[in-house]
XYZ file of N, CA and C in Angstrom:
855
model
N 14.458 -33.361 -30.503
C 14.814 -32.330 -30.503
C 14.013 -31.876 -31.737
N 14.720 -29.796 -31.569
C 14.480 -29.027 -32.343
C 15.111 -27.358 -32.117
N 15.551 -27.377 -33.360
C 16.691 -26.307 -33.728
C 15.586 -24.673 -33.355
N 17.234 -24.142 -32.878
C 16.511 -22.539 -33.022
C 17.292 -21.384 -33.754
N 16.919 -20.859 -34.056
C 18.406 -19.566 -34.327
C 18.233 -18.167 -33.282
N 19.313 -17.608 -32.793
C 18.920 -16.400 -32.882
C 18.751 -15.488 -33.844
N 18.183 -14.392 -33.395
C 18.037 -13.199 -34.555
C 18.354 -11.849 -33.594
N 19.802 -11.043 -33.790
C 20.742 -9.950 -34.105
C 19.992 -8.532 -33.089
N 20.213 -8.214 -32.110
C 19.751 -7.134 -30.883
C 20.627 -5.792 -31.106
N 20.409 -4.544 -32.253
C 21.159 -3.746 -31.534
C 21.225 -3.797 -29.953
N 22.128 -3.250 -28.345
C 21.870 -3.182 -27.374
C 22.028 -0.932 -27.359
N 22.473 -0.543 -28.987
C 22.537 0.731 -28.500
C 24.074 0.813 -28.944
N 24.722 2.444 -29.519
C 26.226 2.582 -29.999
C 26.810 1.895 -30.604
N 25.952 0.971 -31.095
C 26.187 -0.417 -32.093
C 26.871 -1.239 -31.288
N 26.657 -1.796 -30.385
C 26.985 -3.066 -29.819
C 26.278 -3.940 -30.132
N 25.792 -4.867 -31.026
C 25.359 -5.673 -31.171
C 25.441 -7.568 -30.759
N 24.628 -7.721 -30.599
C 24.043 -9.518 -29.931
C 23.581 -10.020 -30.141
N 23.558 -11.814 -30.518
C 22.262 -12.782 -30.838
C 21.827 -12.996 -29.570
N 20.572 -13.250 -30.430
C 19.335 -13.089 -29.190
C 19.438 -14.595 -29.443
N 18.971 -15.787 -28.360
C 18.158 -17.245 -28.661
C 17.100 -17.743 -28.138
N 17.066 -17.006 -26.942
C 15.793 -17.159 -26.360
C 15.956 -15.833 -25.349
N 14.075 -15.168 -25.543
C 13.367 -16.472 -25.888
C 13.007 -16.068 -27.439
N 13.150 -17.328 -28.277
C 12.127 -17.753 -29.158
C 11.287 -17.805 -29.288
N 10.681 -17.210 -30.539
C 9.173 -17.846 -31.083
C 8.992 -19.196 -31.006
N 10.191 -20.412 -31.020
C 9.848 -21.604 -31.149
C 10.375 -22.214 -29.935
N 10.632 -21.704 -28.865
C 11.253 -21.976 -27.553
C 11.135 -20.871 -26.493
N 9.965 -20.201 -25.903
C 10.448 -19.460 -24.759
C 11.095 -19.347 -23.859
N 10.774 -21.239 -22.748
C 12.294 -20.914 -22.450
C 12.918 -22.374 -22.401
N 13.755 -22.751 -21.695
C 14.477 -24.176 -21.789
C 14.584 -24.625 -20.490
N 13.178 -24.842 -19.876
C 13.885 -25.283 -18.201
C 13.779 -23.688 -17.411
N 14.218 -23.531 -16.256
C 13.899 -21.929 -15.973
C 14.832 -20.727 -16.680
N 14.903 -21.078 -18.167
C 16.184 -19.782 -18.468
C 15.109 -19.255 -19.757
N 15.431 -18.000 -19.512
C 14.586 -16.964 -20.423
C 14.737 -16.420 -21.191
N 15.858 -16.345 -21.065
C 17.263 -15.252 -22.424
C 18.487 -15.839 -22.054
N 18.895 -15.978 -22.800
C 19.674 -16.084 -23.345
C 20.643 -14.998 -24.793
N 21.734 -14.493 -23.987
C 22.339 -12.936 -25.698
C 24.020 -13.758 -25.509
N 24.372 -13.288 -26.692
C 25.648 -13.735 -27.529
C 26.324 -12.031 -26.860
N 27.134 -11.552 -27.018
C 27.818 -11.121 -26.918
C 29.177 -10.913 -27.835
N 28.952 -10.444 -28.484
C 30.442 -10.775 -29.602
C 30.874 -11.612 -30.717
N 32.082 -11.267 -31.023
C 32.955 -11.203 -30.915
C 33.314 -8.847 -30.718
N 33.499 -8.546 -30.091
C 34.016 -6.735 -29.699
C 35.120 -6.402 -30.152
N 36.205 -5.536 -31.361
C 37.378 -5.239 -30.507
C 37.109 -3.835 -29.891
N 37.649 -4.524 -28.300
C 37.790 -3.416 -27.249
C 39.286 -2.259 -27.809
N 38.916 -1.270 -27.974
C 39.743 -0.273 -27.837
C 40.135 0.577 -26.797
N 38.743 1.030 -26.290
C 39.384 2.330 -25.593
C 38.446 1.917 -24.203
N 37.419 0.462 -24.425
C 37.105 0.552 -23.196
C 35.302 1.483 -23.378
N 34.851 1.034 -24.306
C 34.043 1.983 -23.830
C 32.639 1.514 -24.503
N 33.591 0.101 -25.884
C 32.601 -0.302 -26.017
C 31.276 -0.966 -25.757
N 30.785 -1.839 -24.141
C 30.328 -1.869 -23.996
C 29.974 -1.020 -22.900
N 28.716 -0.067 -22.967
C 28.657 0.471 -21.714
C 27.641 0.039 -21.236
N 26.897 -0.047 -20.887
C 25.172 -0.138 -19.658
C 25.037 0.261 -18.888
N 24.278 1.015 -18.780
C 24.431 1.810 -17.351
C 23.412 1.522 -16.344
N 23.559 1.742 -15.184
C 22.518 0.979 -14.000
C 21.160 1.132 -14.949
N 20.361 -0.282 -15.014
C 19.463 -0.670 -14.595
C 18.263 -1.452 -13.365
N 17.056 -1.581 -13.405
C 16.790 -2.833 -12.127
C 17.401 -4.325 -13.150
N 16.401 -4.949 -12.409
C 15.989 -6.120 -12.543
C 15.150 -6.657 -11.488
N 14.016 -7.998 -11.793
C 12.869 -8.048 -10.571
C 12.929 -9.673 -11.096
N 12.960 -11.096 -10.060
C 12.317 -11.961 -9.979
C 12.952 -12.918 -11.528
N 14.864 -12.942 -11.569
C 15.546 -13.322 -11.652
C 16.813 -13.176 -11.426
N 17.357 -14.615 -11.497
C 18.692 -13.860 -10.913
C 19.945 -13.773 -12.989
N 21.051 -13.587 -12.644
C 21.582 -12.873 -14.643
C 23.195 -13.565 -14.097
N 23.407 -14.317 -15.464
C 24.285 -15.038 -15.357
C 25.772 -14.034 -16.110
N 26.826 -13.909 -16.221
C 27.313 -13.581 -17.021
C 29.036 -14.539 -16.760
N 29.058 -14.780 -18.313
C 30.093 -15.567 -18.126
C 31.156 -15.015 -19.758
N 32.179 -15.527 -20.239
C 32.864 -14.788 -21.281
C 33.894 -15.746 -21.506
N 33.997 -14.885 -23.222
C 35.796 -15.994 -23.096
C 36.511 -15.152 -23.919
N 36.572 -13.921 -23.815
C 37.569 -13.356 -24.069
C 36.524 -11.687 -23.462
N 37.884 -10.694 -22.969
C 37.862 -9.230 -22.489
C 37.058 -9.559 -20.993
N 37.357 -8.123 -20.872
C 36.753 -7.771 -19.001
C 35.761 -7.112 -19.091
N 35.240 -6.951 -18.098
C 33.555 -6.284 -18.115
C 33.534 -6.353 -16.349
N 33.902 -4.743 -15.579
C 33.235 -4.384 -14.763
C 31.950 -4.317 -14.340
N 31.539 -4.882 -13.416
C 29.557 -5.013 -12.801
C 29.833 -4.032 -11.753
N 28.529 -3.442 -11.012
C 29.074 -2.749 -10.281
C 27.139 -2.661 -9.968
N 26.819 -2.685 -8.772
C 25.191 -2.731 -8.531
C 24.904 -2.319 -7.276
N 23.562 -2.372 -6.736
C 22.465 -1.422 -5.656
C 23.335 -1.884 -4.631
N 23.875 -3.225 -4.319
C 24.727 -3.920 -2.913
C 26.027 -3.445 -2.732
N 25.981 -2.538 -3.457
C 27.460 -2.598 -3.084
C 28.405 -2.878 -4.188
N 28.922 -4.229 -4.556
C 29.399 -4.986 -5.189
C 29.993 -4.506 -6.466
N 30.931 -4.452 -6.197
C 32.025 -3.832 -7.471
C 33.313 -4.994 -7.990
N 32.559 -5.593 -9.252
C 33.816 -7.084 -9.449
C 34.076 -6.977 -10.902
N 35.156 -7.152 -11.210
C 35.397 -7.667 -12.771
C 35.978 -8.995 -13.011
N 34.651 -8.957 -13.962
C 34.761 -10.468 -14.598
C 35.996 -10.737 -15.613
N 36.311 -12.057 -15.667
C 37.106 -12.212 -16.281
C 37.266 -13.628 -17.312
N 37.278 -14.672 -18.124
C 37.482 -15.451 -19.182
C 37.646 -17.066 -18.341
N 35.999 -17.788 -17.711
C 36.283 -18.577 -17.393
C 35.817 -18.482 -14.956
N 35.059 -17.317 -15.181
C 34.974 -16.753 -14.456
C 32.809 -16.908 -14.196
N 32.448 -16.408 -13.009
C 31.117 -16.798 -13.083
C 30.737 -14.709 -12.495
N 30.049 -14.352 -12.875
C 29.736 -12.951 -12.362
C 27.933 -14.076 -12.204
N 26.857 -14.517 -10.722
C 26.046 -14.519 -10.851
C 25.001 -13.935 -9.525
N 23.549 -13.155 -10.585
C 23.010 -11.673 -9.961
C 22.404 -12.469 -9.307
N 21.529 -12.562 -8.567
C 19.704 -13.146 -8.040
C 19.631 -11.679 -7.534
N 18.225 -10.937 -8.207
C 17.986 -9.588 -8.201
C 16.506 -9.888 -7.286
N 15.806 -11.032 -7.474
C 14.766 -11.131 -5.704
C 14.183 -9.839 -5.971
N 13.761 -9.208 -5.265
C 12.701 -8.368 -5.134
C 12.656 -6.845 -6.001
N 14.336 -6.830 -6.396
C 14.902 -5.529 -6.805
C 16.270 -5.081 -6.614
N 17.163 -5.013 -7.578
C 18.740 -4.878 -7.670
C 18.499 -3.614 -8.451
N 19.542 -3.348 -8.505
C 20.243 -1.888 -9.694
C 21.625 -2.207 -10.545
N 21.784 -2.242 -11.553
C 23.678 -2.268 -11.712
C 24.322 -1.747 -13.120
N 25.057 -1.536 -13.479
C 25.459 -1.469 -14.938
C 26.629 -2.720 -15.423
N 27.393 -2.903 -16.335
C 28.247 -3.847 -17.158
C 29.031 -2.429 -17.729
N 30.398 -2.422 -17.574
C 30.540 -1.870 -18.466
C 32.381 -2.803 -19.540
N 32.605 -2.547 -20.947
C 33.876 -3.073 -20.618
C 35.154 -2.157 -20.389
N 36.358 -2.908 -20.337
C 37.264 -2.494 -19.700
C 38.780 -3.550 -20.199
N 39.634 -1.786 -20.956
C 40.570 -2.179 -21.636
C 40.898 -3.751 -20.708
N 41.824 -4.737 -21.340
C 43.162 -5.164 -20.360
C 44.064 -5.790 -21.827
N 45.479 -5.235 -21.084
C 46.093 -5.821 -22.725
C 46.468 -7.474 -22.685
N 45.512 -8.263 -22.128
C 45.603 -9.428 -22.315
C 44.794 -9.294 -23.394
N 43.142 -8.608 -23.839
C 42.277 -9.380 -24.607
C 42.833 -8.685 -25.586
N 42.329 -8.405 -26.927
C 42.219 -7.212 -27.896
C 40.417 -7.389 -28.088
N 39.905 -8.305 -27.689
C 38.399 -8.450 -28.335
C 37.436 -8.719 -26.850
N 36.191 -8.499 -26.727
C 35.510 -9.177 -25.634
C 34.152 -9.861 -26.670
N 33.702 -11.210 -25.853
C 32.670 -11.966 -26.244
C 32.367 -13.036 -25.168
N 30.874 -12.774 -24.504
C 30.484 -14.224 -24.426
C 29.027 -14.098 -23.710
N 28.385 -15.124 -22.884
C 27.243 -15.070 -22.573
C 26.864 -14.515 -21.091
N 25.598 -14.017 -21.880
C 24.525 -13.266 -20.636
C 23.634 -13.621 -20.495
N 22.949 -14.186 -19.348
C 21.598 -15.654 -19.129
C 20.524 -14.513 -18.337
N 19.699 -15.447 -18.062
C 18.749 -15.282 -17.023
C 17.565 -16.288 -17.039
N 17.760 -16.245 -15.435
C 17.020 -17.625 -15.211
C 15.827 -17.604 -13.801
N 15.330 -17.143 -14.908
C 13.296 -17.133 -13.896
C 13.764 -17.447 -12.551
N 12.740 -17.129 -10.952
C 12.918 -18.200 -9.983
C 11.594 -18.403 -9.783
N 12.334 -19.009 -8.823
C 10.498 -20.308 -8.158
C 9.354 -19.450 -7.783
N 8.478 -19.557 -8.416
C 7.099 -17.799 -7.780
C 7.323 -17.872 -6.554
N 7.877 -18.890 -5.476
C 7.724 -18.516 -3.870
C 9.094 -17.758 -3.676
N 10.538 -17.876 -4.702
C 11.578 -17.000 -4.466
C 11.940 -15.548 -5.539
N 10.306 -15.356 -6.118
C 11.004 -13.873 -7.298
C 11.112 -13.356 -5.745
N 11.238 -13.493 -4.917
C 11.109 -12.008 -3.962
C 12.382 -12.018 -2.462
N 13.018 -12.993 -3.316
C 14.185 -13.336 -2.570
C 14.378 -11.689 -2.395
N 16.085 -11.727 -0.964
C 16.399 -11.377 -0.774
C 17.975 -10.749 -2.470
N 18.122 -10.233 -3.125
C 18.652 -9.604 -3.540
C 20.681 -10.512 -2.977
N 20.942 -10.933 -4.109
C 22.529 -11.445 -3.807
C 23.144 -11.333 -4.458
N 24.722 -11.198 -4.733
C 25.492 -11.276 -5.711
C 26.501 -12.107 -5.287
N 26.733 -13.004 -6.401
C 28.426 -13.929 -6.244
C 29.282 -14.528 -7.384
N 30.858 -14.093 -6.767
C 31.417 -14.265 -8.213
C 32.609 -15.545 -8.043
N 32.452 -16.406 -8.876
C 33.463 -17.023 -9.131
C 34.438 -16.860 -9.732
N 36.134 -17.626 -8.740
C 37.207 -17.440 -9.588
C 37.400 -18.680 -10.414
N 37.865 -18.737 -11.316
C 37.864 -20.042 -12.113
C 38.518 -21.225 -11.544
N 38.991 -21.300 -10.865
C 40.153 -22.252 -9.848
C 38.430 -22.955 -8.930
N 37.025 -22.149 -8.590
C 35.928 -22.774 -7.884
C 34.770 -23.345 -8.741
N 34.885 -23.491 -10.017
C 34.249 -23.937 -10.858
C 34.821 -25.287 -11.147
N 33.522 -26.226 -10.738
C 33.993 -27.785 -11.308
C 34.061 -27.946 -12.204
N 35.127 -28.807 -12.728
C 35.139 -29.346 -14.445
C 35.438 -31.027 -14.068
N 34.274 -31.048 -15.217
C 34.265 -32.999 -15.636
C 35.486 -32.639 -17.007
N 35.375 -34.047 -17.986
C 36.724 -34.276 -18.291
C 36.123 -35.346 -19.283
N 36.251 -36.043 -20.786
C 35.895 -36.681 -21.463
C 36.898 -36.717 -22.474
N 36.535 -37.368 -23.327
C 36.840 -37.826 -24.600
C 36.561 -35.899 -25.838
N 38.050 -35.373 -25.235
C 38.653 -34.475 -26.143
C 37.376 -33.177 -26.127
N 36.957 -33.356 -24.976
C 35.854 -32.216 -24.198
C 36.294 -32.181 -22.353
N 36.086 -30.848 -22.578
C 36.653 -30.339 -21.025
C 34.894 -29.468 -20.843
N 34.375 -29.858 -19.773
C 33.130 -29.290 -19.089
C 32.953 -28.408 -17.851
N 32.656 -26.778 -17.756
C 32.752 -26.162 -16.842
C 31.344 -25.954 -16.549
N 31.551 -26.624 -14.877
C 30.090 -26.435 -14.317
C 30.303 -25.047 -14.096
N 29.181 -24.213 -14.602
C 29.104 -22.589 -13.409
C 28.302 -23.277 -12.544
N 27.064 -23.784 -12.746
C 25.252 -23.475 -11.919
C 25.097 -24.854 -12.088
N 24.347 -25.108 -11.237
C 23.965 -26.704 -10.339
C 24.399 -27.708 -10.443
N 23.317 -29.255 -10.699
C 24.199 -30.272 -10.739
C 24.334 -30.327 -11.585
N 25.673 -31.085 -12.872
C 25.339 -32.304 -14.106
C 26.327 -32.898 -13.725
N 26.333 -34.214 -14.088
C 27.594 -35.066 -14.739
C 27.928 -35.866 -13.049
N 27.302 -35.528 -12.244
C 28.465 -35.517 -11.231
C 28.655 -34.879 -10.027
N 28.636 -33.616 -10.543
C 29.077 -32.050 -10.130
C 28.165 -30.737 -9.710
N 28.545 -30.555 -8.254
C 27.683 -29.017 -8.653
C 28.315 -27.957 -8.285
N 28.022 -27.603 -8.894
C 29.255 -25.455 -8.506
C 28.180 -24.784 -7.311
N 29.636 -23.996 -6.782
C 28.803 -24.035 -5.305
C 27.884 -22.619 -5.545
N 27.769 -22.637 -6.581
C 26.720 -21.091 -6.594
C 25.594 -21.311 -6.176
N 25.064 -20.621 -5.345
C 23.530 -20.159 -4.995
C 22.482 -20.498 -5.917
N 21.457 -21.839 -5.980
C 20.810 -21.291 -7.117
C 19.342 -22.015 -6.339
N 17.901 -21.457 -6.909
C 16.736 -21.889 -6.580
C 15.514 -23.229 -6.513
N 16.327 -23.262 -7.368
C 15.472 -24.752 -8.555
C 16.806 -25.890 -9.529
N 16.206 -27.084 -9.250
C 16.901 -28.167 -9.842
C 17.337 -26.989 -11.255
N 18.915 -27.302 -11.652
C 18.951 -26.421 -13.120
C 20.713 -27.118 -13.219
N 21.169 -26.634 -14.007
C 22.235 -26.760 -14.533
C 22.351 -25.898 -15.641
N 24.291 -25.622 -15.767
C 24.483 -24.158 -17.014
C 25.772 -24.377 -16.913
N 27.066 -24.497 -18.209
C 28.345 -25.179 -18.237
C 28.649 -24.619 -19.415
N 29.366 -24.418 -19.650
C 30.588 -24.192 -20.497
C 31.457 -25.651 -20.890
N 31.488 -25.774 -22.620
C 31.617 -26.891 -23.137
C 33.003 -26.792 -23.938
N 33.963 -26.919 -23.723
C 34.873 -26.902 -25.004
C 35.225 -28.046 -25.473
N 34.510 -28.128 -26.803
C 34.665 -29.794 -27.477
C 35.759 -29.428 -28.449
N 37.275 -30.793 -28.552
C 38.061 -30.192 -29.375
C 37.489 -31.362 -30.647
N 38.457 -31.448 -31.672
C 37.315 -32.259 -33.047
C 37.653 -33.397 -32.811
N 36.671 -33.807 -33.286
C 36.061 -35.263 -32.890
C 35.247 -35.713 -31.841
N 35.526 -34.761 -31.185
C 34.798 -34.346 -30.009
C 33.292 -35.528 -29.756
N 32.624 -35.674 -28.693
C 31.364 -37.049 -28.712
C 31.501 -37.277 -27.753
N 29.932 -37.487 -27.351
C 29.668 -36.925 -26.031
C 27.711 -37.404 -26.260
N 27.351 -38.516 -25.440
C 25.742 -38.792 -24.586
C 25.451 -38.580 -23.054
N 24.954 -37.486 -22.347
C 25.003 -37.092 -21.525
C 23.392 -37.682 -20.910
N 22.626 -38.320 -20.202
C 21.842 -38.976 -19.104
C 20.787 -37.185 -18.819
N 20.065 -36.486 -18.664
C 19.155 -35.701 -17.924
C 18.071 -35.841 -17.318
N 17.501 -35.961 -16.018
C 16.387 -36.600 -15.419
C 15.333 -36.334 -16.502
N 14.594 -36.552 -15.955
C 13.338 -37.627 -16.676
C 12.373 -35.419 -17.135
N 13.003 -35.137 -15.107
C 11.568 -33.595 -15.811
C 12.560 -32.114 -16.034
N 13.177 -32.830 -16.584
C 14.714 -31.651 -16.688
C 14.102 -31.240 -18.645
N 14.388 -30.093 -19.044
C 14.323 -29.880 -19.862
C 16.257 -29.251 -20.640
N 16.607 -28.997 -21.520
C 17.593 -28.985 -21.836
C 18.491 -28.460 -23.621
N 19.600 -27.954 -22.974
C 19.789 -27.108 -25.036
C 21.300 -27.211 -24.888
N 21.538 -27.587 -25.945
C 23.092 -26.996 -26.507
C 22.974 -25.852 -26.678
N 23.875 -24.356 -27.328
C 24.202 -23.500 -27.810
C 25.389 -23.103 -28.085
N 25.592 -22.922 -29.481
C 27.090 -23.025 -30.110
C 27.243 -21.519 -30.103
N 28.098 -20.815 -29.034
C 29.294 -19.640 -29.951
C 29.782 -20.101 -30.561
N 30.998 -21.674 -30.747
C 31.336 -20.698 -31.665
C 31.988 -22.275 -31.898
N 32.604 -22.721 -33.771
C 32.555 -23.797 -34.318
C 31.173 -24.339 -34.202
N 30.844 -25.336 -34.796
C 29.747 -26.417 -34.380
C 29.750 -28.006 -34.623
N 28.465 -28.485 -33.755
C 27.898 -29.521 -33.720
C 27.231 -30.233 -35.203
N 27.094 -31.498 -34.785
C 26.268 -32.418 -35.258
C 25.214 -32.786 -33.793
N 24.000 -32.475 -33.702
C 23.190 -33.222 -33.145
C 21.623 -33.817 -33.186
N 21.984 -35.324 -33.471
C 21.064 -36.111 -34.211
C 20.463 -35.831 -35.373
N 21.596 -35.629 -35.946
C 21.991 -36.036 -37.865
C 21.767 -34.202 -38.280
N 21.363 -33.800 -37.677
C 21.585 -32.134 -37.940
C 22.967 -31.344 -37.555
N 23.739 -30.276 -38.800
C 24.152 -29.114 -37.721
C 23.923 -28.001 -37.572
N 24.780 -27.931 -36.258
C 24.574 -27.127 -34.873
C 25.552 -25.601 -35.082
N 25.120 -24.655 -36.269
C 26.704 -23.533 -36.289
C 26.008 -22.528 -34.550
N 27.124 -21.819 -35.297
C 27.057 -20.805 -34.070
C 25.631 -19.686 -34.282
N 25.491 -19.511 -33.439
C 24.183 -18.296 -33.252
C 23.226 -19.651 -33.034
N 22.894 -21.039 -33.372
C 21.385 -22.111 -33.078
C 21.649 -23.125 -31.251
N 20.660 -23.240 -31.582
C 20.286 -24.077 -30.176
C 19.150 -24.803 -30.145
N 20.589 -26.031 -30.263
C 19.171 -27.501 -30.088
C 18.866 -27.449 -29.446
N 17.380 -27.814 -28.797
C 16.307 -27.157 -27.813
C 15.714 -29.493 -27.066
N 16.701 -29.847 -26.398
C 15.632 -31.229 -26.158
C 14.479 -31.366 -25.096
N 13.318 -32.158 -25.090
C 13.021 -31.959 -24.760
C 13.216 -33.155 -23.339
N 12.365 -33.044 -21.777
C 12.614 -33.511 -20.578
C 13.090 -35.101 -21.597
N 13.691 -34.573 -20.106
C 14.537 -36.318 -19.955
C 15.015 -36.605 -21.275
N 15.423 -36.214 -22.073
C 15.698 -36.749 -23.268
C 17.405 -35.728 -23.681
N 17.691 -37.708 -24.233
C 19.158 -37.505 -23.529
C 20.520 -36.221 -24.598
N 21.314 -36.329 -23.724
C 21.912 -34.752 -24.814
C 23.411 -35.443 -25.501
N 23.070 -35.124 -27.378
C 23.983 -36.149 -27.141
C 24.605 -34.825 -28.116
N 25.680 -35.415 -28.716
C 26.780 -35.150 -29.718
C 27.775 -35.147 -30.492
N 28.164 -34.814 -31.750
C 29.421 -34.977 -32.351
C 30.283 -33.250 -33.285
N 31.333 -33.092 -33.183
C 31.948 -32.288 -33.271
C 33.265 -32.685 -34.013
N 32.684 -32.241 -35.202
C 33.895 -32.807 -36.285
C 35.126 -31.663 -36.326
N 34.564 -30.585 -36.319
C 36.206 -29.772 -35.600
C 36.437 -28.582 -34.707
N 35.123 -28.634 -33.129
C 35.544 -28.379 -32.215
C 34.749 -27.481 -32.261
N 34.080 -27.070 -30.981
C 33.122 -25.930 -30.750
C 33.697 -25.857 -29.079
N 32.643 -24.487 -28.926
C 32.323 -24.358 -27.710
C 30.878 -23.429 -27.129
N 30.741 -24.329 -25.994
C 29.021 -24.614 -26.072
C 28.411 -24.100 -25.098
N 27.645 -23.231 -24.800
C 27.442 -23.929 -23.251
C 26.075 -24.458 -23.493
N 26.268 -25.280 -22.078
C 24.937 -26.542 -21.838
C 24.223 -26.025 -21.126
N 22.493 -25.858 -20.828
C 22.105 -25.356 -19.911
C 20.436 -26.292 -20.201
N 19.832 -26.265 -18.344
C 19.160 -26.708 -18.601
C 18.455 -27.003 -16.953
N 16.688 -27.315 -16.853
C 16.250 -27.758 -16.302
C 14.975 -28.001 -15.676
N 14.378 -28.044 -14.351
C 13.057 -27.930 -14.222
C 12.449 -27.129 -14.876
N 11.356 -26.944 -15.706
C 10.553 -26.100 -16.112
C 9.434 -25.810 -14.978
N 9.033 -24.555 -14.816
C 8.137 -24.213 -13.766
C 6.605 -24.421 -14.515
N 5.564 -24.476 -13.918
C 4.417 -25.015 -14.120
C 3.402 -23.601 -14.310
N 4.088 -22.202 -14.062
C 3.096 -21.224 -14.004
C 4.175 -20.409 -15.051
N 3.146 -19.456 -16.256
C 3.578 -18.356 -16.897
C 4.862 -17.732 -16.357
N 6.187 -17.339 -17.045
C 6.362 -15.587 -16.789
C 6.367 -14.722 -17.681
N 5.942 -13.578 -17.064
C 5.746 -12.631 -17.986
C 7.465 -11.803 -17.764
N 7.577 -11.697 -18.957
C 8.062 -10.323 -19.493
C 8.478 -9.945 -19.490
N 8.788 -8.121 -19.440
C 8.756 -6.996 -20.021
C 10.455 -6.233 -19.551
N 10.735 -5.593 -20.925
C 12.128 -5.047 -20.477
C 13.335 -6.121 -19.233
N 13.623 -5.501 -18.499
C 14.409 -6.036 -17.643
C 14.136 -7.004 -16.514
N 12.692 -7.060 -16.020
C 11.552 -7.752 -15.066
C 11.145 -9.538 -15.354
N 11.635 -10.067 -15.075
C 10.467 -11.257 -15.406
C 9.751 -11.548 -13.574
N 8.297 -11.929 -13.946
C 7.608 -12.211 -12.521
C 6.080 -13.224 -13.568
N 5.110 -14.015 -12.536
C 4.208 -15.062 -12.483
C 2.962 -13.395 -12.806
N 3.864 -12.318 -12.126
C 1.972 -11.595 -12.253
C 2.632 -9.834 -12.843
N 1.925 -10.769 -13.624
C 1.856 -8.759 -14.564
C 1.920 -7.383 -13.860
N 1.067 -7.832 -12.310
C 0.969 -6.374 -11.512
C 2.449 -6.170 -10.478
N 3.227 -7.323 -10.423
C 3.844 -6.683 -9.856
C 4.695 -6.204 -11.607
N 5.199 -6.453 -12.415
C 5.516 -5.752 -13.345
C 5.757 -4.422 -14.417
N 4.127 -4.576 -12.872
C 3.656 -2.441 -13.791
C 4.339 -1.689 -12.453
N 4.644 -2.584 -10.595
C 5.219 -2.074 -10.091
C 6.098 -1.767 -10.147
N 6.860 -2.733 -11.389
C 8.589 -2.522 -10.606
C 8.901 -0.917 -11.441
N 8.455 -1.198 -12.325
C 7.752 -0.029 -13.687
C 7.816 1.157 -13.506
N 7.094 1.440 -11.648
C 6.894 2.304 -11.657
C 7.311 2.959 -10.118
N 8.052 1.676 -10.198
C 8.818 2.558 -8.659
C 10.980 2.443 -9.382
N 10.690 2.375 -10.963
C 12.123 2.158 -11.353
C 11.266 4.019 -12.335
N 10.999 4.066 -12.764
C 10.218 6.025 -13.222
C 10.112 6.594 -12.205
N 9.829 6.930 -10.949
C 9.627 7.187 -9.979
C 11.301 7.427 -8.781
N 12.509 6.956 -9.054
C 13.594 6.814 -8.654
C 13.383 5.730 -7.597
N 12.593 5.099 -7.034
C 12.354 4.214 -5.684
C 13.343 2.722 -5.396
N 14.051 3.027 -6.933
C 14.951 1.389 -6.829
C 16.278 1.981 -6.614
N 17.069 0.873 -5.488
C 18.371 1.492 -4.497
C 19.087 2.022 -5.831
N 19.550 3.166 -5.376
C 20.632 3.209 -5.944
C 22.053 2.754 -6.700
N 22.964 2.813 -7.612
C 24.601 1.503 -8.384
C 25.931 2.909 -7.432
N 26.413 2.267 -6.271
C 27.110 3.257 -6.115
C 28.888 3.365 -6.703
N 28.555 4.950 -6.607
C 29.998 5.117 -8.404
C 29.111 4.937 -9.645
N 28.591 4.939 -9.750
C 27.452 5.557 -10.970
C 26.324 6.938 -10.761
N 26.270 7.672 -11.903
C 25.474 8.621 -11.598
C 24.649 8.653 -13.188
N 24.331 8.288 -13.443
C 23.717 7.413 -14.868
C 23.019 7.049 -14.432
N 22.290 6.318 -15.843
C 20.975 5.570 -15.108
C 19.972 5.547 -16.708
N 19.171 4.537 -16.711
C 18.321 3.764 -18.730
C 16.915 4.042 -17.620
N 17.065 4.707 -18.910
C 15.829 5.878 -18.111
C 14.114 4.204 -18.886
N 13.109 4.303 -18.320
C 12.277 3.681 -18.578
C 12.134 4.153 -19.937
N 11.704 2.520 -20.672
C 11.290 2.427 -22.158
C 9.895 3.312 -22.591
N 9.550 3.491 -23.799
C 7.980 3.916 -23.251
C 7.137 2.834 -23.666
N 7.957 1.380 -24.542
C 6.949 1.182 -24.974
C 8.006 -0.825 -24.535
C-alpha cells in the first residue's frame, strides 16, 4: 500500500478542488485516471460552479455529491439535476460535450462532491456516447458493522450496480461510523484505492486524512479502521495493458486521436449542448 496526497487546483472564478489523480506517484488506479474532490463551497447565488460546455473523448465521467445540486446538460440533449446519493454517469466514447452548473436549493447551503474519470478499454474508446442517471433507490447498498457502502458502479462485495460499464471495476461511497473497521478481498487482477473526503481512516498503521488516498496493489485486500468516522470513495478495477494519453479533457491510447479531438473542438465540429450559448475554448497549452 502507498499513500498519495491531493494538490489544490483552481478551476476558475476562485472555485478550487483537491486533485488526487493523476498523481506523480499513481497515474491511475485500475481504469480510474482522474479524481477531483469539489468543495465544500458555500452556495449563495448558484453561480459558484459554472462549467461551460467542454468536450470529452475516450472516457466515462462520474459525478457523485455529498451536498448541493448540480445541473448537467450534454450534447445528447440530456438535462438532469443530480443530488446527494445519486449518480450521473456519462460515457463520452467517440465524443460528447457537456456543461455543469450549481443550483440554489433550500435543502443545501454547500456544494461538495467527487468527480471521476474512467478510461475506456481501447476497443470501446469510440463507443457511442451515453448518459445514465441513477436515483438513490437504484444504487445497491451493503451494510456492515458500523459502515454503509453504496455501490455506484461495477461489482463489489457481492453486489452489482445497474450502470453500464465497459471493464471490470467498482466505485462506491463508504460512510464509516466511529469504531468502524473492515477487510475486503479484491480479485488478484484488480488494483484499488480509498480516498478520504471527510474524517480519517487508519490503513496498515498509517493515518489517511482528508485529501489523501491509500492505493493498494493488484489483489491486495482493502482494510481500514476509523476511530472517529469517515466519508470515503472506494474504487478499483483491472488496469489496462496500454498507456493512456491525457490532455485537457481527452483520454486516449492514441496521441493522434487526441490531436484530432483538439482540432474538432477548436473548429466547433463537436456536437452542441442544447440550451447553452457559451463554450470553453481549447487551451493554448
